[in-house]
Coordinates of C-alpha atoms in Angstrom, one line a residue:
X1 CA -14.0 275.0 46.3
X2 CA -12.3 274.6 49.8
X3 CA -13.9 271.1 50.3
X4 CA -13.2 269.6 46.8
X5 CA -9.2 271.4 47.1
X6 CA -9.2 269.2 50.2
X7 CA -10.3 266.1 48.6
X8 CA -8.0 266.3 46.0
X9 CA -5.0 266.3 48.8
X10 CA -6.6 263.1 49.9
X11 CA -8.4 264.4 53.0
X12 CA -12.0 263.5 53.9
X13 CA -13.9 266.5 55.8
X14 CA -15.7 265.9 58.8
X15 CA -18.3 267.4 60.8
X16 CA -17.6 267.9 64.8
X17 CA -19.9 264.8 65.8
X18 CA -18.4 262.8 62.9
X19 CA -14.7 264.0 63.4
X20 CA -14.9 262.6 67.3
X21 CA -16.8 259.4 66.2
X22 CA -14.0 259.1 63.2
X23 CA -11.5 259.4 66.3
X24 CA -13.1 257.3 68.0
X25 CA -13.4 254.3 65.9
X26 CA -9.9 254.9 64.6
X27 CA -8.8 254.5 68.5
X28 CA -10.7 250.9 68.0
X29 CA -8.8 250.2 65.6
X30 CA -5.2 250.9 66.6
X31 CA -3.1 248.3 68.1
X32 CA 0.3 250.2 68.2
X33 CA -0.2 254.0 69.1
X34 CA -1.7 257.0 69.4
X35 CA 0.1 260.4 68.9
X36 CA -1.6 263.3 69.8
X37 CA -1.5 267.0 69.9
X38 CA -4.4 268.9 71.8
X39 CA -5.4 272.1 73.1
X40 CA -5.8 271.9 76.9
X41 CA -9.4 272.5 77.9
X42 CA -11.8 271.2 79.7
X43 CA -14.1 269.7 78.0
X44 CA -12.5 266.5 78.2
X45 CA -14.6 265.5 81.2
X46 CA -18.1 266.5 80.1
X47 CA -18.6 267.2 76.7
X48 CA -20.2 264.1 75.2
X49 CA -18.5 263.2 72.3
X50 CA -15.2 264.0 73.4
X51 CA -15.8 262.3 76.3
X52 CA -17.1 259.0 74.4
X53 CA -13.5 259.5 72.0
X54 CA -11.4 259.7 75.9
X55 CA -13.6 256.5 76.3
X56 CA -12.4 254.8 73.3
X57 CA -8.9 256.0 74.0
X58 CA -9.2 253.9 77.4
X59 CA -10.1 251.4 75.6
X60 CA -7.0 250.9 73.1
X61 CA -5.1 251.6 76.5
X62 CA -6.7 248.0 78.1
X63 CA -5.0 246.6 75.0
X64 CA -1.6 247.6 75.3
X65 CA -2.0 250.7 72.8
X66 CA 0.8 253.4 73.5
X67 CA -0.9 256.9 73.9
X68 CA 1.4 259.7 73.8
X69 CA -0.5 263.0 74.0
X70 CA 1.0 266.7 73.9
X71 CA -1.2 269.1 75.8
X72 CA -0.6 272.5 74.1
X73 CA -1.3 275.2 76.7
X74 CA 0.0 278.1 78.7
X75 CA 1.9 278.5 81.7
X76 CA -0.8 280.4 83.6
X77 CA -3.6 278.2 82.3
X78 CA -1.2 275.2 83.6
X79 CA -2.4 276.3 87.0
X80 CA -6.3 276.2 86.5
X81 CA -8.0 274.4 88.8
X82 CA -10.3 273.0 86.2
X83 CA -7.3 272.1 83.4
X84 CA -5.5 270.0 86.5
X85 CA -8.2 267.7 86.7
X86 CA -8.0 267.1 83.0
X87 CA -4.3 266.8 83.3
X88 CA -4.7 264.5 86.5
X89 CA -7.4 262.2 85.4
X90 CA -5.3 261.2 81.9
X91 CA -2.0 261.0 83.9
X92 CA -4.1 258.5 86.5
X93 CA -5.0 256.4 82.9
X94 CA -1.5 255.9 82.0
X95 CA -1.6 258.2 79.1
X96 CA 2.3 259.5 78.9
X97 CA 1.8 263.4 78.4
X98 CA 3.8 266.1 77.6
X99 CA 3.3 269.9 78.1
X100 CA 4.1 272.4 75.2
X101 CA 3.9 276.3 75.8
X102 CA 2.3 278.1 72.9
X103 CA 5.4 280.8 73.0
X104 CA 7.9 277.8 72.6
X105 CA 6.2 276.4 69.8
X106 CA 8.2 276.1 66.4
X107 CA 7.3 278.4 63.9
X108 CA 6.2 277.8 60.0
X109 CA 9.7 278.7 59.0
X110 CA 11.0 275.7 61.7
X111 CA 8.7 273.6 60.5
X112 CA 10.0 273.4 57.2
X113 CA 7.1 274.9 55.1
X114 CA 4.7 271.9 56.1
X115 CA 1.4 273.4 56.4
X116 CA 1.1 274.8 59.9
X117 CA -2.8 276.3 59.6
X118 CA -3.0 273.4 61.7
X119 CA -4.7 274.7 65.4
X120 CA -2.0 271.6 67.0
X121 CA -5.0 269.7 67.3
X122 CA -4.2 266.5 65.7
X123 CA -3.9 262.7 65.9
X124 CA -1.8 260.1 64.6
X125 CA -2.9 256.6 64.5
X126 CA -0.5 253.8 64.4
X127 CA 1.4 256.0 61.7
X128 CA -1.6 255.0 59.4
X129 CA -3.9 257.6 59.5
X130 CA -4.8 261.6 60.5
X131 CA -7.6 263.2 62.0
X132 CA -7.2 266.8 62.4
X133 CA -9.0 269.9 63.3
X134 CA -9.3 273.2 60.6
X135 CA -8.0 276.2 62.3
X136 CA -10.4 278.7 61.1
X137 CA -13.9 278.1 61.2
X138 CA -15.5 276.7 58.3
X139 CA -18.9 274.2 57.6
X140 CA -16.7 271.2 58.2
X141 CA -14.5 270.9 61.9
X142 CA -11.8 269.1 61.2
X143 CA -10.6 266.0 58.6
X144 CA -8.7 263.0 58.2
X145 CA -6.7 261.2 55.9
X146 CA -4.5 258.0 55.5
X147 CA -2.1 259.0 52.2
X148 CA 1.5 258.5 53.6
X149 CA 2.6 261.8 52.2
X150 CA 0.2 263.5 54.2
X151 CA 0.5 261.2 57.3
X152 CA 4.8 261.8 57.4
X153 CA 4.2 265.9 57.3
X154 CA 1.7 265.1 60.5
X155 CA 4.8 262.8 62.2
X156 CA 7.3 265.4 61.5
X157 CA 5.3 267.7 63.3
X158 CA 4.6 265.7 65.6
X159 CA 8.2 265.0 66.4
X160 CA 9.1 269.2 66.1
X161 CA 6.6 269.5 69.2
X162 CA 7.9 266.5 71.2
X163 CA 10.9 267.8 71.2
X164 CA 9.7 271.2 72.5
X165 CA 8.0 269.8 75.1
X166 CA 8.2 269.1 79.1
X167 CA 7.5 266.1 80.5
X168 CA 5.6 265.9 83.4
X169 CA 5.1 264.4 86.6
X170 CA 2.3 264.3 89.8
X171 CA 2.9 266.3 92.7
X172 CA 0.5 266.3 95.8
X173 CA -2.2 265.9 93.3
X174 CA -1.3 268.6 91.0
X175 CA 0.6 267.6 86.9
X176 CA 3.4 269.6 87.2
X177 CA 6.8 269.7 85.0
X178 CA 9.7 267.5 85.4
X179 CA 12.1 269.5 84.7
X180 CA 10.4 272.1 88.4
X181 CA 10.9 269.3 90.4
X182 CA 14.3 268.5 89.3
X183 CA 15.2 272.1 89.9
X184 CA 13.4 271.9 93.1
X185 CA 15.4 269.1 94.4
X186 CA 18.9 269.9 93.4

């Protein structure tokens, strides 16, 4: 029943090897931007399919594709040894990125009562199309869709967590926030 509710709100359900090569191919495809929203872990260096989406992601980069990508994490996890290299590696590729706390996130009530059993691990391609990951565990790991309704609600959250994030910077090879070395220098 869960799968064919989803449907009917214009979402296709994907499996985890198909949701990345969805990602992928969608990445192909854009020639504008990518908006992201992602958990920060490290998988991005090793684990095959995400790695062969980051690939693709390099690739739109080589043709002038804006990525913008929102790294939803934790102060002390910030610090990991492990999630800097992540951090460092997509900051090296030119990928602007943007830190959000978990405690500073806006709530469903901010949100405006757009669904938020979302687990902020989303992307937005060229304003055209979703792919996004289910929050509790199910057959199916994440989905996609391209109906502007459903694409707008993604953007609006999307903007909600820009706006709550940090910007960051590189400092003696460590991602750190802007807004610390600002402090540091005044």
């Amino acid at each position: 029943m869960k799968s064919l509710a989803t449907l009917q709100q214009g979402f296709i359900t994907l499996e985890e090897l198909e949701f990345y090569l969805e990602g992928a191919r969608l990445s192909d495809q854009a020639s504008q931007c990518i908006k992201a929203v992602d958990p920060l872990t490290t998988g991005w260096l090793s684990r095959g399919a995400l790695l062969n989406f980051y690939q693709a992601n390099l690739r739109a980069l080589d043709r002038g594709v804006r990525i913008t990508r929102i790294f939803v994490t934790t102060r002390e996890e910030l610090a990991d040894p492990e999630v800097q290299k992540v951090l460092l590696t997509q900051y090296r590729d030119d990928i602007e990125m943007r830190i959000a706390f978990r405690n500073e996130l806006p709530t469903a009530v901010d949100i405006g009562g757009v669904d938020t059993n979302s687990t902020f691990d989303f992307a937005i391609y060229d304003d055209r199309a979703v792919t996004d990951v289910f929050g509790q565990s199910s057959k199916y790991y994440g989905r996609k869709t391209c109906q502007p309704v459903e694409v707008a609600k993604y953007l609006y959250i999307f903007e909600l967590l820009e706006h709550s994030s940090h910007a960051v910077t590189q400092e003696n090879d460590r991602i750190v926030l802007a807004s610390d070395v600002l402090e540091l220098a005044s």
